[in-house]
Amino acid sequence: QIQLVESGGGSVQAGGSLRVSCAASGYSYRTYCLAWFRQAPGKEREAVATIDSDGRTSYDESVKGRFTISTDNNKNTLDLQMNSLKPEDTAVYYCAADTYVRWCLLRQYTNWGQGTQVTVSS
């Protein structure tokens, strides 16, 4: 059974940086999509960034140039480095994992972490 556990959320002022991580265990996909989603109060959950098993990355337009998704296969972790944070980045951030599809950013994911809160103050 796949387990995903996020960590590293917190509070920061606008313009600051945070890094969130997701520890993954129990999956054996040879090819995969890994993703970070976020959900702000009163809004639907949205895909922020994805990375596939070939290392290809995709980003939502709202975070391009500010966020970087990466994996550490030795540690089985998925990270999201968030720079130049804005108040509108405030949300609960979730990691997700599933088998590979060509467009990871559009994939429906079945494995989710519990989420970690990121709060950006102005």
Short mmCIF file of N, CA, C and O in Angstrom, two decimals:
data_model
loop_
_atom_site.label_atom_id
_atom_site.label_comp_id
_atom_site.label_asym_id
_atom_site.label_seq_id
_atom_site.Cartn_x
_atom_site.Cartn_y
_atom_site.Cartn_z
N GLN A 1 0.85 -1.18 0.00
CA GLN A 1 0.00 0.00 0.00
C GLN A 1 0.89 1.24 0.00
O GLN A 1 1.82 1.34 0.78
N ILE A 2 0.54 2.18 -0.86
CA ILE A 2 1.33 3.40 -0.98
C ILE A 2 1.04 4.33 0.19
O ILE A 2 -0.11 4.56 0.54
N GLN A 3 2.10 4.85 0.77
CA GLN A 3 1.96 5.86 1.82
C GLN A 3 2.73 7.11 1.42
O GLN A 3 3.89 7.01 0.99
N LEU A 4 2.09 8.25 1.57
CA LEU A 4 2.70 9.53 1.25
C LEU A 4 2.54 10.43 2.46
O LEU A 4 1.42 10.62 2.95
N VAL A 5 3.65 10.98 2.94
CA VAL A 5 3.61 11.81 4.15
C VAL A 5 4.34 13.11 3.87
O VAL A 5 5.55 13.12 3.64
N GLU A 6 3.58 14.21 3.91
CA GLU A 6 4.16 15.53 3.65
C GLU A 6 4.74 16.13 4.94
O GLU A 6 4.30 15.82 6.04
N SER A 7 5.70 17.01 4.74
CA SER A 7 6.28 17.76 5.85
C SER A 7 6.83 19.07 5.30
O SER A 7 6.97 19.24 4.08
N GLY A 8 7.15 19.99 6.21
CA GLY A 8 7.86 21.19 5.81
C GLY A 8 7.01 22.41 5.58
O GLY A 8 7.54 23.47 5.24
N GLY A 9 5.69 22.31 5.76
CA GLY A 9 4.88 23.51 5.61
C GLY A 9 5.16 24.50 6.73
O GLY A 9 5.95 24.25 7.64
N GLY A 10 4.52 25.67 6.67
CA GLY A 10 4.72 26.66 7.70
C GLY A 10 4.23 28.01 7.25
O GLY A 10 3.46 28.13 6.29
N SER A 11 4.68 29.03 7.96
CA SER A 11 4.27 30.41 7.67
C SER A 11 5.47 31.22 7.24
O SER A 11 6.57 31.07 7.79
N VAL A 12 5.27 32.10 6.28
CA VAL A 12 6.34 32.94 5.76
C VAL A 12 5.73 34.22 5.25
O VAL A 12 4.55 34.27 4.88
N GLN A 13 6.54 35.27 5.20
CA GLN A 13 6.07 36.53 4.62
C GLN A 13 6.19 36.49 3.11
O GLN A 13 7.01 35.74 2.55
N ALA A 14 5.41 37.31 2.46
CA ALA A 14 5.45 37.41 1.00
C ALA A 14 6.88 37.70 0.55
O ALA A 14 7.59 38.50 1.16
N GLY A 15 7.28 37.01 -0.51
CA GLY A 15 8.64 37.14 -1.02
C GLY A 15 9.60 36.11 -0.46
O GLY A 15 10.71 35.95 -0.97
N GLY A 16 9.17 35.39 0.57
CA GLY A 16 10.02 34.40 1.20
C GLY A 16 9.97 33.05 0.50
O GLY A 16 9.34 32.91 -0.56
N SER A 17 10.63 32.07 1.11
CA SER A 17 10.75 30.74 0.51
C SER A 17 10.37 29.67 1.53
O SER A 17 10.57 29.85 2.73
N LEU A 18 9.85 28.57 1.02
CA LEU A 18 9.58 27.39 1.82
C LEU A 18 9.86 26.17 0.95
O LEU A 18 9.77 26.24 -0.28
N ARG A 19 10.16 25.06 1.61
CA ARG A 19 10.34 23.79 0.92
C ARG A 19 9.45 22.77 1.60
O ARG A 19 9.53 22.58 2.82
N VAL A 20 8.60 22.12 0.83
CA VAL A 20 7.79 21.04 1.36
C VAL A 20 8.29 19.73 0.78
O VAL A 20 8.76 19.68 -0.37
N SER A 21 8.22 18.68 1.58
CA SER A 21 8.71 17.37 1.16
C SER A 21 7.63 16.32 1.36
O SER A 21 6.73 16.48 2.20
N CYS A 22 7.76 15.25 0.61
CA CYS A 22 6.81 14.14 0.70
C CYS A 22 7.62 12.85 0.72
O CYS A 22 8.36 12.57 -0.23
N ALA A 23 7.49 12.10 1.81
CA ALA A 23 8.16 10.80 1.91
C ALA A 23 7.22 9.73 1.37
O ALA A 23 6.09 9.61 1.84
N ALA A 24 7.71 8.98 0.41
CA ALA A 24 6.88 7.96 -0.24
C ALA A 24 7.37 6.56 0.09
O ALA A 24 8.58 6.32 0.16
N SER A 25 6.44 5.68 0.32
CA SER A 25 6.80 4.29 0.56
C SER A 25 5.70 3.37 0.04
O SER A 25 4.57 3.81 -0.17
N GLY A 26 6.08 2.14 -0.23
CA GLY A 26 5.09 1.14 -0.59
C GLY A 26 4.67 1.11 -2.04
O GLY A 26 3.74 0.37 -2.41
N TYR A 27 5.33 1.90 -2.89
CA TYR A 27 4.94 1.80 -4.30
C TYR A 27 6.10 1.28 -5.12
O TYR A 27 7.25 1.50 -4.79
N SER A 28 5.74 0.58 -6.18
CA SER A 28 6.75 -0.05 -7.02
C SER A 28 6.49 0.24 -8.49
O SER A 28 6.80 -0.60 -9.35
N TYR A 29 5.93 1.41 -8.78
CA TYR A 29 5.70 1.75 -10.18
C TYR A 29 7.04 1.88 -10.89
O TYR A 29 7.93 2.58 -10.43
N ARG A 30 7.18 1.25 -12.03
CA ARG A 30 8.39 1.46 -12.83
C ARG A 30 8.33 2.80 -13.53
O ARG A 30 9.34 3.46 -13.72
N THR A 31 7.14 3.15 -13.96
CA THR A 31 6.94 4.46 -14.56
C THR A 31 5.81 5.13 -13.80
O THR A 31 4.83 4.48 -13.43
N TYR A 32 5.94 6.43 -13.57
CA TYR A 32 5.00 7.06 -12.65
C TYR A 32 4.85 8.56 -12.91
O TYR A 32 5.69 9.18 -13.59
N CYS A 33 3.81 9.09 -12.36
CA CYS A 33 3.60 10.52 -12.22
C CYS A 33 3.59 10.84 -10.72
O CYS A 33 2.91 10.15 -9.95
N LEU A 34 4.31 11.87 -10.35
CA LEU A 34 4.27 12.39 -8.98
C LEU A 34 3.86 13.85 -9.06
O LEU A 34 4.27 14.55 -10.00
N ALA A 35 3.10 14.29 -8.10
CA ALA A 35 2.54 15.64 -8.23
C ALA A 35 2.41 16.33 -6.88
O ALA A 35 2.29 15.69 -5.83
N TRP A 36 2.43 17.65 -6.94
CA TRP A 36 2.01 18.50 -5.84
C TRP A 36 0.73 19.21 -6.24
O TRP A 36 0.65 19.80 -7.32
N PHE A 37 -0.26 19.14 -5.36
CA PHE A 37 -1.51 19.86 -5.51
C PHE A 37 -1.64 20.84 -4.34
O PHE A 37 -0.91 20.72 -3.34
N ARG A 38 -2.57 21.76 -4.47
CA ARG A 38 -2.89 22.62 -3.34
C ARG A 38 -4.37 22.94 -3.34
O ARG A 38 -5.02 22.92 -4.39
N GLN A 39 -4.86 23.22 -2.15
CA GLN A 39 -6.26 23.60 -2.01
C GLN A 39 -6.37 24.75 -1.02
O GLN A 39 -6.03 24.61 0.16
N ALA A 40 -6.82 25.88 -1.53
CA ALA A 40 -7.04 27.06 -0.71
C ALA A 40 -8.46 27.03 -0.16
O ALA A 40 -9.34 26.38 -0.75
N PRO A 41 -8.73 27.73 0.93
CA PRO A 41 -10.07 27.74 1.51
C PRO A 41 -11.11 28.20 0.49
O PRO A 41 -10.93 29.22 -0.18
N GLY A 42 -12.17 27.41 0.35
CA GLY A 42 -13.24 27.77 -0.56
C GLY A 42 -12.97 27.52 -2.02
O GLY A 42 -13.78 27.88 -2.87
N LYS A 43 -11.82 26.91 -2.31
CA LYS A 43 -11.46 26.65 -3.71
C LYS A 43 -11.26 25.17 -3.94
O LYS A 43 -11.06 24.40 -3.01
N GLU A 44 -11.30 24.78 -5.21
CA GLU A 44 -11.05 23.39 -5.56
C GLU A 44 -9.55 23.10 -5.51
O GLU A 44 -8.72 23.99 -5.66
N ARG A 45 -9.24 21.84 -5.29
CA ARG A 45 -7.84 21.42 -5.30
C ARG A 45 -7.30 21.54 -6.72
O ARG A 45 -7.97 21.16 -7.69
N GLU A 46 -6.09 22.06 -6.86
CA GLU A 46 -5.50 22.28 -8.18
C GLU A 46 -4.09 21.72 -8.24
O GLU A 46 -3.35 21.73 -7.24
N ALA A 47 -3.72 21.24 -9.41
CA ALA A 47 -2.36 20.74 -9.62
C ALA A 47 -1.39 21.90 -9.73
O ALA A 47 -1.66 22.87 -10.43
N VAL A 48 -0.29 21.81 -9.03
CA VAL A 48 0.72 22.87 -9.00
C VAL A 48 1.93 22.48 -9.85
O VAL A 48 2.41 23.27 -10.66
N ALA A 49 2.43 21.26 -9.65
CA ALA A 49 3.63 20.82 -10.36
C ALA A 49 3.65 19.30 -10.40
O ALA A 49 3.16 18.65 -9.47
N THR A 50 4.22 18.76 -11.47
CA THR A 50 4.35 17.31 -11.60
C THR A 50 5.72 16.95 -12.12
O THR A 50 6.40 17.77 -12.75
N ILE A 51 6.11 15.71 -11.85
CA ILE A 51 7.35 15.15 -12.40
C ILE A 51 7.09 13.69 -12.71
O ILE A 51 6.39 13.00 -11.96
N ASP A 52 7.60 13.22 -13.85
CA ASP A 52 7.38 11.82 -14.19
C ASP A 52 8.66 11.02 -14.03
O ASP A 52 9.72 11.55 -13.66
N SER A 53 8.57 9.73 -14.31
CA SER A 53 9.69 8.83 -14.08
C SER A 53 10.87 9.09 -15.01
O SER A 53 11.96 8.58 -14.76
N ASP A 54 10.65 9.88 -16.07
CA ASP A 54 11.76 10.29 -16.94
C ASP A 54 12.32 11.65 -16.53
O ASP A 54 13.21 12.17 -17.20
N GLY A 55 11.78 12.21 -15.46
CA GLY A 55 12.28 13.48 -14.97
C GLY A 55 11.67 14.71 -15.62
O GLY A 55 12.11 15.83 -15.36
N ARG A 56 10.66 14.49 -16.47
CA ARG A 56 10.01 15.64 -17.11
C ARG A 56 9.12 16.33 -16.08
O ARG A 56 8.38 15.66 -15.35
N THR A 57 9.17 17.63 -16.07
CA THR A 57 8.38 18.42 -15.13
C THR A 57 7.35 19.28 -15.85
O THR A 57 7.54 19.66 -17.01
N SER A 58 6.28 19.55 -15.14
CA SER A 58 5.25 20.46 -15.64
C SER A 58 4.78 21.33 -14.48
O SER A 58 4.75 20.87 -13.34
N TYR A 59 4.43 22.57 -14.80
CA TYR A 59 4.00 23.51 -13.77
C TYR A 59 2.75 24.25 -14.20
O TYR A 59 2.56 24.57 -15.37
N ASP A 60 1.92 24.56 -13.20
CA ASP A 60 0.82 25.47 -13.46
C ASP A 60 1.41 26.85 -13.75
O ASP A 60 2.45 27.22 -13.20
N GLU A 61 0.73 27.59 -14.62
CA GLU A 61 1.24 28.91 -15.00
C GLU A 61 1.44 29.83 -13.79
O GLU A 61 2.33 30.67 -13.80
N SER A 62 0.65 29.66 -12.77
CA SER A 62 0.71 30.57 -11.62
C SER A 62 1.99 30.41 -10.80
O SER A 62 2.32 31.29 -10.00
N VAL A 63 2.71 29.30 -10.98
CA VAL A 63 3.92 29.07 -10.18
C VAL A 63 5.18 28.93 -11.02
O VAL A 63 6.28 28.78 -10.46
N LYS A 64 5.05 28.98 -12.33
CA LYS A 64 6.22 28.84 -13.21
C LYS A 64 7.26 29.89 -12.87
O LYS A 64 6.95 31.08 -12.70
N GLY A 65 8.51 29.46 -12.77
CA GLY A 65 9.60 30.36 -12.48
C GLY A 65 9.81 30.61 -10.99
O GLY A 65 10.82 31.19 -10.59
N ARG A 66 8.85 30.18 -10.17
CA ARG A 66 8.96 30.38 -8.73
C ARG A 66 9.09 29.06 -7.97
O ARG A 66 9.77 28.99 -6.95
N PHE A 67 8.42 28.01 -8.45
CA PHE A 67 8.42 26.71 -7.77
C PHE A 67 9.25 25.73 -8.58
O PHE A 67 9.28 25.78 -9.81
N THR A 68 9.91 24.80 -7.87
CA THR A 68 10.67 23.75 -8.51
C THR A 68 10.34 22.42 -7.84
O THR A 68 10.49 22.27 -6.63
N ILE A 69 9.91 21.45 -8.66
CA ILE A 69 9.62 20.11 -8.17
C ILE A 69 10.81 19.21 -8.45
O ILE A 69 11.48 19.34 -9.48
N SER A 70 11.12 18.33 -7.50
CA SER A 70 12.26 17.43 -7.69
C SER A 70 12.05 16.16 -6.87
O SER A 70 11.21 16.12 -5.96
N THR A 71 12.80 15.14 -7.23
CA THR A 71 12.76 13.88 -6.48
C THR A 71 14.16 13.50 -6.04
O THR A 71 15.16 13.86 -6.67
N ASP A 72 14.23 12.78 -4.95
CA ASP A 72 15.47 12.18 -4.49
C ASP A 72 15.19 10.68 -4.40
O ASP A 72 14.59 10.20 -3.44
N ASN A 73 15.58 9.96 -5.44
CA ASN A 73 15.23 8.55 -5.51
C ASN A 73 15.90 7.72 -4.43
O ASN A 73 15.39 6.68 -4.02
N ASN A 74 17.05 8.18 -3.95
CA ASN A 74 17.73 7.45 -2.88
C ASN A 74 16.93 7.52 -1.58
O ASN A 74 16.92 6.57 -0.79
N LYS A 75 16.29 8.67 -1.38
CA LYS A 75 15.52 8.86 -0.14
C LYS A 75 14.03 8.62 -0.35
O LYS A 75 13.26 8.70 0.59
N ASN A 76 13.63 8.36 -1.60
CA ASN A 76 12.21 8.21 -1.92
C ASN A 76 11.41 9.42 -1.45
O ASN A 76 10.39 9.29 -0.76
N THR A 77 11.88 10.59 -1.80
CA THR A 77 11.17 11.81 -1.44
C THR A 77 10.85 12.63 -2.68
O THR A 77 11.56 12.58 -3.68
N LEU A 78 9.78 13.38 -2.56
CA LEU A 78 9.35 14.34 -3.57
C LEU A 78 9.34 15.70 -2.90
O LEU A 78 8.76 15.85 -1.83
N ASP A 79 10.03 16.66 -3.50
CA ASP A 79 10.16 17.98 -2.89
C ASP A 79 9.55 19.06 -3.77
O ASP A 79 9.46 18.91 -5.00
N LEU A 80 9.15 20.14 -3.13
CA LEU A 80 8.69 21.32 -3.84
C LEU A 80 9.36 22.54 -3.20
O LEU A 80 9.06 22.87 -2.04
N GLN A 81 10.27 23.14 -3.93
CA GLN A 81 10.92 24.37 -3.48
C GLN A 81 10.09 25.54 -3.95
O GLN A 81 9.86 25.67 -5.16
N MET A 82 9.65 26.37 -3.03
CA MET A 82 8.77 27.49 -3.36
C MET A 82 9.47 28.80 -3.01
O MET A 82 9.78 29.05 -1.85
N ASN A 83 9.75 29.59 -4.03
CA ASN A 83 10.40 30.89 -3.85
C ASN A 83 9.46 32.01 -4.24
O ASN A 83 8.45 31.78 -4.91
N SER A 84 9.82 33.21 -3.84
CA SER A 84 9.00 34.40 -4.17
C SER A 84 7.53 34.15 -3.87
O SER A 84 6.65 34.41 -4.70
N LEU A 85 7.27 33.65 -2.69
CA LEU A 85 5.90 33.28 -2.33
C LEU A 85 4.99 34.49 -2.24
O LEU A 85 5.42 35.60 -1.86
N LYS A 86 3.74 34.27 -2.61
CA LYS A 86 2.71 35.31 -2.61
C LYS A 86 1.58 34.89 -1.68
O LYS A 86 1.37 33.70 -1.45
N PRO A 87 0.82 35.85 -1.16
CA PRO A 87 -0.32 35.48 -0.30
C PRO A 87 -1.27 34.50 -0.98
O PRO A 87 -1.85 33.64 -0.31
N GLU A 88 -1.42 34.59 -2.29
CA GLU A 88 -2.31 33.68 -3.00
C GLU A 88 -1.77 32.26 -3.09
O GLU A 88 -2.47 31.35 -3.57
N ASP A 89 -0.55 32.03 -2.65
CA ASP A 89 -0.02 30.67 -2.57
C ASP A 89 -0.47 29.96 -1.28
O ASP A 89 -0.21 28.77 -1.10
N THR A 90 -1.13 30.69 -0.40
CA THR A 90 -1.61 30.10 0.84
C THR A 90 -2.60 28.99 0.56
O THR A 90 -3.59 29.19 -0.15
N ALA A 91 -2.32 27.80 1.09
CA ALA A 91 -3.16 26.62 0.83
C ALA A 91 -2.63 25.44 1.62
O ALA A 91 -1.53 25.50 2.19
N VAL A 92 -3.40 24.37 1.62
CA VAL A 92 -2.89 23.08 2.06
C VAL A 92 -2.28 22.40 0.83
O VAL A 92 -2.94 22.31 -0.21
N TYR A 93 -1.05 21.97 0.97
CA TYR A 93 -0.33 21.34 -0.13
C TYR A 93 -0.31 19.82 0.06
O TYR A 93 0.02 19.33 1.14
N TYR A 94 -0.67 19.11 -1.01
CA TYR A 94 -0.76 17.66 -1.00
C TYR A 94 0.18 17.07 -2.03
O TYR A 94 0.28 17.59 -3.15
N CYS A 95 0.82 15.96 -1.71
CA CYS A 95 1.53 15.21 -2.73
C CYS A 95 0.66 14.04 -3.19
O CYS A 95 -0.21 13.57 -2.45
N ALA A 96 0.88 13.62 -4.42
CA ALA A 96 0.09 12.55 -5.01
C ALA A 96 0.98 11.71 -5.91
O ALA A 96 1.97 12.20 -6.46
N ALA A 97 0.60 10.45 -6.07
CA ALA A 97 1.38 9.53 -6.89
C ALA A 97 0.47 8.58 -7.63
O ALA A 97 -0.58 8.17 -7.12
N ASP A 98 0.88 8.22 -8.85
CA ASP A 98 0.11 7.24 -9.62
C ASP A 98 0.94 6.76 -10.80
O ASP A 98 2.07 7.24 -11.02
N THR A 99 0.38 5.83 -11.54
CA THR A 99 1.08 5.31 -12.70
C THR A 99 1.22 6.38 -13.78
O THR A 99 0.49 7.38 -13.78
N TYR A 100 2.14 6.14 -14.70
CA TYR A 100 2.49 7.15 -15.69
C TYR A 100 1.39 7.35 -16.72
O TYR A 100 0.74 6.41 -17.17
N VAL A 101 1.16 8.62 -17.06
CA VAL A 101 0.42 9.00 -18.25
C VAL A 101 1.21 10.11 -18.91
O VAL A 101 2.08 10.72 -18.28
N ARG A 102 0.94 10.38 -20.16
CA ARG A 102 1.73 11.37 -20.89
C ARG A 102 1.63 12.75 -20.26
O ARG A 102 2.63 13.47 -20.18
N TRP A 103 0.45 13.12 -19.81
CA TRP A 103 0.25 14.46 -19.25
C TRP A 103 -0.03 14.36 -17.75
O TRP A 103 -1.18 14.30 -17.33
N CYS A 104 1.02 14.33 -16.98
CA CYS A 104 0.87 14.14 -15.53
C CYS A 104 0.05 15.26 -14.90
O CYS A 104 -0.63 15.02 -13.89
N LEU A 105 0.12 16.47 -15.47
CA LEU A 105 -0.58 17.60 -14.88
C LEU A 105 -2.10 17.41 -14.98
O LEU A 105 -2.85 18.00 -14.21
N LEU A 106 -2.55 16.57 -15.91
CA LEU A 106 -3.98 16.37 -16.11
C LEU A 106 -4.48 15.07 -15.50
O LEU A 106 -5.66 14.78 -15.55
N ARG A 107 -3.57 14.31 -14.92
CA ARG A 107 -3.93 12.99 -14.43
C ARG A 107 -4.84 13.05 -13.21
O ARG A 107 -4.73 13.95 -12.37
N GLN A 108 -5.75 12.07 -13.10
CA GLN A 108 -6.53 11.85 -11.89
C GLN A 108 -5.71 10.92 -10.99
O GLN A 108 -5.40 9.81 -11.38
N TYR A 109 -5.36 11.36 -9.80
CA TYR A 109 -4.49 10.60 -8.92
C TYR A 109 -5.32 9.83 -7.88
O TYR A 109 -6.35 10.33 -7.40
N THR A 110 -4.83 8.66 -7.52
CA THR A 110 -5.55 7.84 -6.55
C THR A 110 -4.84 7.72 -5.22
O THR A 110 -5.41 7.21 -4.26
N ASN A 111 -3.59 8.17 -5.14
CA ASN A 111 -2.82 8.05 -3.90
C ASN A 111 -2.44 9.45 -3.42
O ASN A 111 -1.80 10.20 -4.17
N TRP A 112 -2.81 9.75 -2.18
CA TRP A 112 -2.64 11.11 -1.66
C TRP A 112 -2.02 11.10 -0.27
O TRP A 112 -2.25 10.18 0.52
N GLY A 113 -1.27 12.16 0.02
CA GLY A 113 -0.83 12.39 1.38
C GLY A 113 -1.90 13.15 2.15
O GLY A 113 -2.97 13.47 1.62
N GLN A 114 -1.59 13.44 3.41
CA GLN A 114 -2.58 14.08 4.28
C GLN A 114 -2.57 15.60 4.17
O GLN A 114 -3.49 16.26 4.66
N GLY A 115 -1.53 16.16 3.57
CA GLY A 115 -1.46 17.60 3.36
C GLY A 115 -0.63 18.32 4.42
O GLY A 115 -0.49 17.85 5.55
N THR A 116 -0.08 19.45 4.02
CA THR A 116 0.67 20.31 4.93
C THR A 116 0.32 21.76 4.62
O THR A 116 0.23 22.15 3.45
N GLN A 117 0.10 22.56 5.66
CA GLN A 117 -0.36 23.93 5.49
C GLN A 117 0.80 24.86 5.15
O GLN A 117 1.85 24.82 5.81
N VAL A 118 0.58 25.69 4.15
CA VAL A 118 1.51 26.77 3.80
C VAL A 118 0.74 28.08 3.88
O VAL A 118 -0.30 28.23 3.24
N THR A 119 1.25 29.01 4.68
CA THR A 119 0.59 30.30 4.85
C THR A 119 1.56 31.41 4.52
O THR A 119 2.67 31.46 5.07
N VAL A 120 1.16 32.29 3.61
CA VAL A 120 2.00 33.40 3.19
C VAL A 120 1.28 34.70 3.56
O VAL A 120 0.17 34.95 3.10
N SER A 121 1.92 35.49 4.38
CA SER A 121 1.32 36.74 4.83
C SER A 121 1.87 37.92 4.04
O SER A 121 3.03 37.90 3.60
N SER A 122 1.05 38.92 3.88
CA SER A 122 1.46 40.09 3.09
C SER A 122 2.17 41.12 3.96
O SER A 122 2.19 41.03 5.18
#
